[in-house]
Coordinates of C-alpha atoms in Angstrom, one line a residue:
M23 CA 31.8 -182.3 -161.0
P24 CA 32.2 -179.5 -158.4
R25 CA 32.5 -176.0 -159.8
H26 CA 35.6 -173.9 -159.2
I27 CA 35.3 -170.9 -156.9
Q28 CA 35.7 -168.5 -159.8
E29 CA 32.7 -170.0 -161.5
I30 CA 30.6 -169.7 -158.4
Q31 CA 31.7 -166.1 -157.9
K32 CA 30.1 -165.3 -161.2
T33 CA 26.7 -166.3 -159.8
F34 CA 26.7 -163.2 -157.5
P35 CA 25.3 -160.3 -159.5
I36 CA 26.4 -157.8 -156.8
K37 CA 30.0 -158.1 -158.1
H38 CA 28.8 -156.2 -161.2
N39 CA 27.4 -153.3 -159.1
C40 CA 30.0 -152.6 -156.5
I41 CA 32.8 -153.9 -154.2
Y42 CA 30.8 -155.3 -151.3
L43 CA 32.8 -156.1 -148.2
N44 CA 30.0 -156.1 -145.6
N45 CA 29.0 -159.7 -145.4
A46 CA 29.2 -159.6 -141.6
S47 CA 26.0 -157.4 -141.9
I48 CA 24.0 -158.8 -144.7
G49 CA 25.4 -161.1 -147.4
P50 CA 24.1 -161.0 -150.9
C51 CA 22.4 -164.0 -152.5
S52 CA 23.6 -165.8 -155.6
T53 CA 21.5 -166.5 -158.6
D54 CA 21.3 -170.2 -157.3
V55 CA 19.6 -168.9 -154.2
T56 CA 17.1 -166.6 -155.9
S57 CA 16.3 -169.3 -158.4
A58 CA 15.5 -171.8 -155.6
V59 CA 13.2 -169.3 -153.9
N60 CA 11.4 -168.6 -157.1
T61 CA 11.0 -172.3 -157.8
F62 CA 9.2 -172.7 -154.5
M63 CA 7.0 -169.6 -155.0
T64 CA 6.1 -170.8 -158.5
D65 CA 5.0 -174.1 -156.9
V66 CA 2.7 -172.3 -154.5
Q67 CA 1.4 -170.0 -157.3
E68 CA 0.4 -173.0 -159.4
N69 CA -0.5 -175.6 -156.8
G70 CA -1.5 -174.0 -153.6
R71 CA -0.9 -176.5 -150.7
L72 CA -1.1 -179.6 -152.9
N73 CA 2.6 -180.2 -152.4
Y74 CA 2.6 -179.4 -148.6
A75 CA 3.7 -183.0 -147.7
H76 CA 6.6 -182.7 -150.1
W77 CA 7.7 -179.4 -148.6
C78 CA 7.8 -180.9 -145.1
Q79 CA 9.6 -183.9 -146.3
Q80 CA 12.1 -181.8 -148.2
A81 CA 12.8 -179.6 -145.1
D82 CA 13.2 -182.5 -142.7
E83 CA 14.8 -185.2 -145.0
V84 CA 17.0 -183.1 -147.3
I85 CA 17.7 -179.6 -145.9
K86 CA 18.3 -180.6 -142.3
P87 CA 20.7 -183.4 -143.2
R88 CA 22.5 -180.9 -145.4
I89 CA 22.9 -178.5 -142.6
A90 CA 23.9 -181.3 -140.3
R91 CA 26.6 -182.3 -142.7
L92 CA 27.9 -178.7 -142.8
L93 CA 28.2 -178.6 -139.0
S94 CA 29.0 -182.3 -138.4
V95 CA 26.0 -182.9 -136.2
R96 CA 22.9 -185.1 -136.4
P97 CA 19.8 -183.9 -138.4
S98 CA 17.6 -184.5 -135.4
E99 CA 19.7 -181.8 -133.5
I100 CA 18.7 -179.1 -136.0
A101 CA 15.6 -176.8 -136.0
F102 CA 14.7 -174.0 -138.3
V103 CA 14.4 -170.5 -136.8
P104 CA 13.9 -167.1 -138.5
N105 CA 17.1 -165.6 -137.0
T106 CA 19.8 -165.8 -134.4
T107 CA 17.8 -163.9 -131.8
Q108 CA 15.0 -166.5 -131.9
G109 CA 17.5 -169.3 -131.3
L110 CA 19.1 -167.5 -128.4
S111 CA 15.6 -166.7 -127.0
L112 CA 14.6 -170.4 -127.2
V113 CA 17.4 -171.0 -124.7
A114 CA 16.8 -168.0 -122.5
N115 CA 13.1 -168.7 -122.2
G116 CA 13.2 -172.5 -122.3
L117 CA 15.5 -173.2 -119.3
D118 CA 14.0 -173.7 -115.8
W119 CA 15.6 -170.7 -114.2
R120 CA 15.4 -170.1 -110.5
A121 CA 15.9 -166.9 -108.6
G122 CA 19.6 -166.6 -107.8
D123 CA 20.8 -168.4 -110.9
N124 CA 23.3 -166.5 -113.1
V125 CA 24.4 -166.4 -116.8
I126 CA 27.8 -165.2 -118.0
I127 CA 28.2 -163.3 -121.3
S128 CA 30.9 -160.9 -122.5
S129 CA 30.6 -157.1 -122.6
I130 CA 31.2 -157.0 -126.4
E131 CA 28.3 -159.2 -127.5
Y132 CA 25.9 -158.2 -130.2
P133 CA 22.6 -157.0 -128.6
S134 CA 20.9 -160.2 -129.7
N135 CA 23.0 -162.0 -127.2
V136 CA 22.4 -159.5 -124.4
Y137 CA 18.7 -158.6 -124.3
P138 CA 17.4 -162.2 -123.9
W139 CA 19.4 -162.5 -120.7
L140 CA 18.6 -159.0 -119.3
N141 CA 14.9 -160.0 -119.8
L142 CA 15.5 -162.7 -117.2
Q143 CA 16.5 -160.2 -114.4
P144 CA 12.9 -159.7 -113.2
R145 CA 12.8 -163.4 -112.5
G146 CA 15.9 -163.1 -110.2
V147 CA 18.5 -164.2 -112.7
E148 CA 21.8 -162.4 -112.5
V149 CA 23.6 -161.4 -115.7
Q150 CA 27.4 -161.3 -115.3
S151 CA 29.8 -159.9 -117.9
V152 CA 33.4 -160.6 -118.9
E153 CA 35.4 -157.5 -120.0
P154 CA 37.8 -158.0 -122.9
Y155 CA 41.5 -157.0 -122.8
N156 CA 42.5 -155.2 -126.0
G157 CA 39.5 -156.8 -127.7
E158 CA 40.5 -160.3 -126.6
I159 CA 38.4 -162.4 -124.2
C160 CA 40.3 -164.2 -121.4
L161 CA 38.6 -167.5 -120.5
D162 CA 40.1 -167.4 -117.0
D163 CA 37.7 -164.5 -116.4
F164 CA 34.7 -166.8 -117.1
V165 CA 36.1 -169.3 -114.5
N166 CA 36.5 -166.5 -111.9
L167 CA 32.9 -165.5 -112.3
M168 CA 31.5 -169.1 -112.1
N169 CA 29.9 -170.4 -109.0
S170 CA 27.4 -173.0 -107.9
R171 CA 24.5 -171.0 -109.4
T172 CA 26.0 -170.4 -112.8
R173 CA 23.7 -172.1 -115.3
L174 CA 24.9 -171.0 -118.6
V175 CA 27.6 -169.2 -120.6
S176 CA 26.4 -167.5 -123.7
I177 CA 29.0 -166.1 -126.1
S178 CA 29.6 -165.4 -129.8
S179 CA 32.2 -167.8 -131.2
V180 CA 33.3 -164.9 -133.5
Q181 CA 32.7 -161.3 -132.2
F182 CA 30.8 -159.0 -134.5
S183 CA 32.8 -155.8 -133.7
N184 CA 36.4 -157.0 -134.1
G185 CA 36.1 -160.6 -135.4
Y186 CA 37.8 -162.1 -132.3
R187 CA 37.4 -165.9 -132.4
V188 CA 37.1 -167.5 -129.0
D189 CA 38.9 -170.7 -128.1
L190 CA 35.8 -173.0 -128.1
E191 CA 37.8 -176.1 -127.2
Q192 CA 39.0 -174.6 -124.0
L193 CA 35.7 -172.8 -123.2
S194 CA 33.6 -175.9 -123.8
D195 CA 35.9 -178.0 -121.6
I196 CA 35.7 -175.4 -118.8
C197 CA 31.9 -175.4 -119.0
Q198 CA 31.6 -179.2 -119.2
R199 CA 33.8 -179.7 -116.1
R200 CA 31.8 -177.3 -114.1
N201 CA 28.4 -178.5 -115.3
V202 CA 27.6 -175.2 -117.0
L203 CA 25.6 -175.2 -120.2
L204 CA 27.3 -173.5 -123.2
N205 CA 25.2 -171.5 -125.7
I206 CA 26.9 -170.2 -128.9
D207 CA 25.9 -167.3 -131.2
A208 CA 27.6 -168.5 -134.4
I209 CA 26.2 -166.1 -137.0
Q210 CA 29.7 -164.6 -137.6
H211 CA 31.3 -168.0 -137.8
I212 CA 29.2 -170.4 -139.9
G213 CA 29.7 -170.0 -143.6
A214 CA 33.0 -168.1 -143.2
L215 CA 35.1 -170.6 -141.2
D216 CA 35.1 -174.4 -141.0
F217 CA 33.1 -175.4 -138.0
D218 CA 32.9 -179.0 -136.8
V219 CA 30.5 -178.6 -133.9
S220 CA 31.0 -182.2 -132.9
Q221 CA 34.5 -181.4 -131.7
Y222 CA 33.2 -179.3 -128.8
H223 CA 30.7 -179.9 -126.0
I224 CA 28.3 -177.2 -127.2
D225 CA 24.8 -177.5 -125.8
F226 CA 23.0 -174.9 -128.0
L227 CA 24.0 -172.9 -131.0
S228 CA 22.2 -170.4 -133.2
A229 CA 23.0 -168.7 -136.5
G230 CA 20.9 -166.6 -138.9
G231 CA 21.2 -167.3 -142.6
H232 CA 21.5 -163.8 -143.9
K233 CA 25.2 -163.1 -143.3
W234 CA 28.0 -165.6 -144.2
L235 CA 25.5 -168.3 -145.2
L236 CA 24.5 -165.9 -148.0
S237 CA 20.9 -166.9 -147.6
P238 CA 17.5 -165.2 -147.5
I239 CA 16.7 -162.9 -144.6
G240 CA 14.3 -164.8 -142.2
T241 CA 16.2 -168.1 -142.3
G242 CA 18.3 -169.5 -139.5
I243 CA 19.6 -172.6 -137.7
F244 CA 19.1 -173.7 -134.1
Y245 CA 21.2 -176.6 -132.9
C246 CA 20.4 -178.4 -129.7
R247 CA 22.8 -181.2 -128.6
E248 CA 20.8 -184.4 -128.2
S249 CA 22.0 -184.9 -124.6
S250 CA 20.9 -181.4 -123.8
L251 CA 17.4 -181.6 -125.3
N252 CA 15.6 -182.2 -122.0
Y253 CA 17.1 -179.0 -120.4
L254 CA 14.8 -176.9 -122.7
R255 CA 11.0 -176.7 -122.7
P256 CA 9.6 -175.2 -125.9
P257 CA 8.7 -171.6 -124.8
T258 CA 6.4 -171.2 -127.8
V259 CA 4.0 -174.0 -128.5
G260 CA 2.0 -174.7 -131.6
Y261 CA 0.7 -177.6 -133.7
H262 CA 4.2 -178.3 -135.2
T263 CA 5.6 -178.6 -131.6
V264 CA 3.8 -181.9 -131.1
D265 CA 4.3 -185.4 -132.6
K266 CA 0.9 -185.4 -134.3
P267 CA 0.7 -182.0 -136.0
L268 CA -2.2 -182.9 -138.3
D269 CA -4.4 -184.3 -135.6
H270 CA -6.9 -181.5 -134.9
E271 CA -8.9 -183.5 -132.3
D272 CA -6.6 -185.2 -129.9
F273 CA -4.8 -182.4 -128.1
S274 CA -2.0 -184.4 -126.4
L275 CA 1.0 -182.3 -125.6
D276 CA 3.6 -184.8 -126.7
W277 CA 6.7 -183.1 -128.1
R278 CA 8.1 -184.0 -131.5
S279 CA 11.3 -185.9 -131.3
G280 CA 14.6 -184.0 -131.4
A281 CA 15.1 -180.3 -132.0
A282 CA 12.0 -180.2 -134.3
R283 CA 9.9 -179.5 -131.2
F284 CA 11.2 -175.9 -131.3
E285 CA 9.4 -175.3 -134.7
E286 CA 6.0 -174.2 -133.4
A287 CA 4.3 -173.8 -136.8
L288 CA 4.9 -173.6 -140.6
V289 CA 8.5 -172.8 -141.3
N290 CA 9.8 -170.3 -143.9
F291 CA 9.7 -172.7 -146.8
P292 CA 10.7 -170.1 -149.5
G293 CA 13.6 -169.0 -147.4
L294 CA 14.6 -172.6 -146.6
W295 CA 14.7 -173.4 -150.3
G296 CA 17.2 -170.5 -150.7
L297 CA 19.2 -171.6 -147.6
N298 CA 19.4 -175.1 -149.1
A299 CA 20.8 -173.8 -152.3
S300 CA 23.4 -171.7 -150.5
I301 CA 24.5 -174.6 -148.3
E302 CA 24.9 -176.7 -151.4
I303 CA 27.4 -174.1 -152.6
L304 CA 29.3 -174.2 -149.3
L305 CA 29.5 -178.0 -149.4
E306 CA 30.4 -178.0 -153.0
L307 CA 33.4 -175.8 -152.4
G308 CA 34.2 -177.2 -149.0
M309 CA 34.3 -175.1 -145.8
S310 CA 38.1 -175.7 -145.4
S311 CA 38.7 -174.2 -148.9
I312 CA 36.3 -171.3 -148.2
E313 CA 38.0 -170.6 -144.9
T314 CA 41.4 -170.6 -146.6
H315 CA 40.2 -168.2 -149.3
I316 CA 38.6 -165.8 -146.8
L317 CA 41.7 -165.7 -144.5
E318 CA 43.9 -165.1 -147.6
L319 CA 41.7 -162.0 -148.4
T320 CA 41.8 -160.7 -144.8
S321 CA 45.6 -161.3 -144.7
L322 CA 46.0 -159.2 -147.8
A323 CA 43.8 -156.5 -146.2
I324 CA 45.8 -156.6 -143.0
E325 CA 49.1 -156.3 -144.8
G326 CA 47.9 -153.3 -146.9
L327 CA 46.3 -151.6 -143.9
S328 CA 49.6 -151.9 -142.0
E329 CA 51.6 -150.4 -144.8
K330 CA 49.2 -147.4 -144.7
D331 CA 49.7 -147.1 -140.9
Y332 CA 46.1 -147.9 -140.0
L333 CA 45.3 -149.1 -136.5
I334 CA 44.2 -152.7 -136.7
Y335 CA 41.9 -153.8 -133.9
S336 CA 41.4 -157.4 -135.0
S337 CA 43.7 -160.1 -133.7
T338 CA 46.4 -161.4 -136.1
K339 CA 47.0 -164.6 -134.2
P340 CA 46.0 -167.5 -136.4
S341 CA 43.7 -169.2 -133.8
E342 CA 41.9 -165.9 -133.1
R343 CA 41.3 -164.7 -136.7
S344 CA 38.1 -164.8 -138.6
G345 CA 36.5 -163.2 -141.7
I346 CA 36.3 -159.8 -140.0
V347 CA 39.0 -157.1 -139.9
T348 CA 38.4 -154.0 -137.9
F349 CA 40.6 -150.9 -138.3
Q350 CA 40.8 -147.2 -137.9
H351 CA 42.8 -144.3 -139.5
P352 CA 45.0 -142.4 -136.9
T353 CA 43.3 -139.1 -137.6
I354 CA 40.4 -139.4 -140.0
S355 CA 37.0 -140.6 -138.6
A356 CA 35.5 -143.9 -139.7
S357 CA 32.3 -142.2 -140.9
E358 CA 34.3 -139.9 -143.2
I359 CA 36.3 -142.7 -144.7
D360 CA 33.1 -144.8 -145.1
S361 CA 31.5 -141.9 -147.0
R362 CA 34.5 -141.6 -149.3
L363 CA 34.5 -145.3 -150.0
Q364 CA 30.8 -145.4 -150.7
Q365 CA 31.3 -142.7 -153.3
A366 CA 33.9 -145.0 -154.9
G367 CA 31.4 -147.9 -154.9
I368 CA 33.1 -149.7 -152.1
H369 CA 30.9 -150.8 -149.2
L370 CA 32.0 -152.0 -145.7
G371 CA 30.7 -151.5 -142.2
V372 CA 31.3 -149.2 -139.3
R373 CA 31.1 -150.7 -135.8
R374 CA 31.9 -149.0 -132.5
G375 CA 33.6 -146.1 -134.2
A376 CA 35.9 -148.3 -136.4
L377 CA 35.8 -149.5 -140.0
R378 CA 35.0 -153.2 -140.6
I379 CA 35.5 -155.3 -143.7
S380 CA 34.2 -158.9 -144.0
P381 CA 35.0 -160.5 -147.4
S382 CA 33.2 -163.7 -148.3
L383 CA 33.7 -166.5 -150.7
Y384 CA 32.6 -164.5 -153.8
N385 CA 35.1 -161.7 -153.1
D386 CA 38.5 -161.8 -154.7
A387 CA 42.0 -160.3 -154.3
D388 CA 41.4 -157.6 -157.0
E389 CA 38.5 -156.2 -154.8
I390 CA 40.7 -156.1 -151.8
T391 CA 43.4 -154.3 -153.8
A392 CA 40.9 -151.8 -155.1
F393 CA 39.6 -151.2 -151.5
L394 CA 43.1 -150.6 -150.2
S395 CA 43.9 -148.2 -153.1
A396 CA 40.8 -146.1 -152.3
L397 CA 41.7 -145.6 -148.7
P398 CA 43.2 -142.2 -147.7

């Protein structure tokens, strides 16, 4: 029988220590997650590599299908990566770029979705950038920048600084009609909002596990659409890249089927055990219910901030909202307010000179009320 959200919230010890509203940075683990990691490490401690075959089977036949269920994709379209940056770099370094090609990003991307593209400039690849209007991204600006040499659009589905949620349906349609590949940084999306990837024509997607997925640092997901697989050549190759990883004599460079070819060596099994436990929680509660809960908390925060005359930089349009609310006091600096809140045991983030809260599934309305009461 599925647990109620209040019961699951009790498995997060951080609630006993402080009011933590910075899940868009690093989310805390539940006791379910730490227990799963400890179970794996105990296995290694007691058995060495004796259960290696079981680990691989568990990763491919249990954890990947669970991730696939969360995203509504095929297990064969999932690869494990250590972080979002690695997934984005797989795309940047795996495509067959030619001098004169271009990629389009936005100017408010997190650095992980900027540097891999700038690194292509010595190869003659042009990086074009869309500027937001009042924090919102106009998709017509992508269209205006596109030409016959545009290979890829790479964008965050939810922006880290203000929580703006892009219209993926429209953007994916724009890219598909113009034969432009679409690459998504989804780390601020997955685990906070319901995300049926199959609804959109997304070619590649990456998300680290340490934010809204509430999983161990060093875990992450890379999605490669089955029909887009042949666009990418694995940029890093090892014995797990090929279809006979345990054959140490016949060095035939035959890729593993599906996205698994992007896992060049042993994956982070301890972290994946923790990721698996966390995704079990998300599936148990249901992402639709989690999204509703998080948006209720952010609505409560927006209402309270407005009553206190704070400047709110996050969109309040339902289709553009996320788990992130960014705001600023009219006269008091973000750093000063952040310092005051820390002294009161309330932790949030500061991004681009503004305050940012990002409540997750384990947070509750009482914590939002306490946060609002502590504000000057």
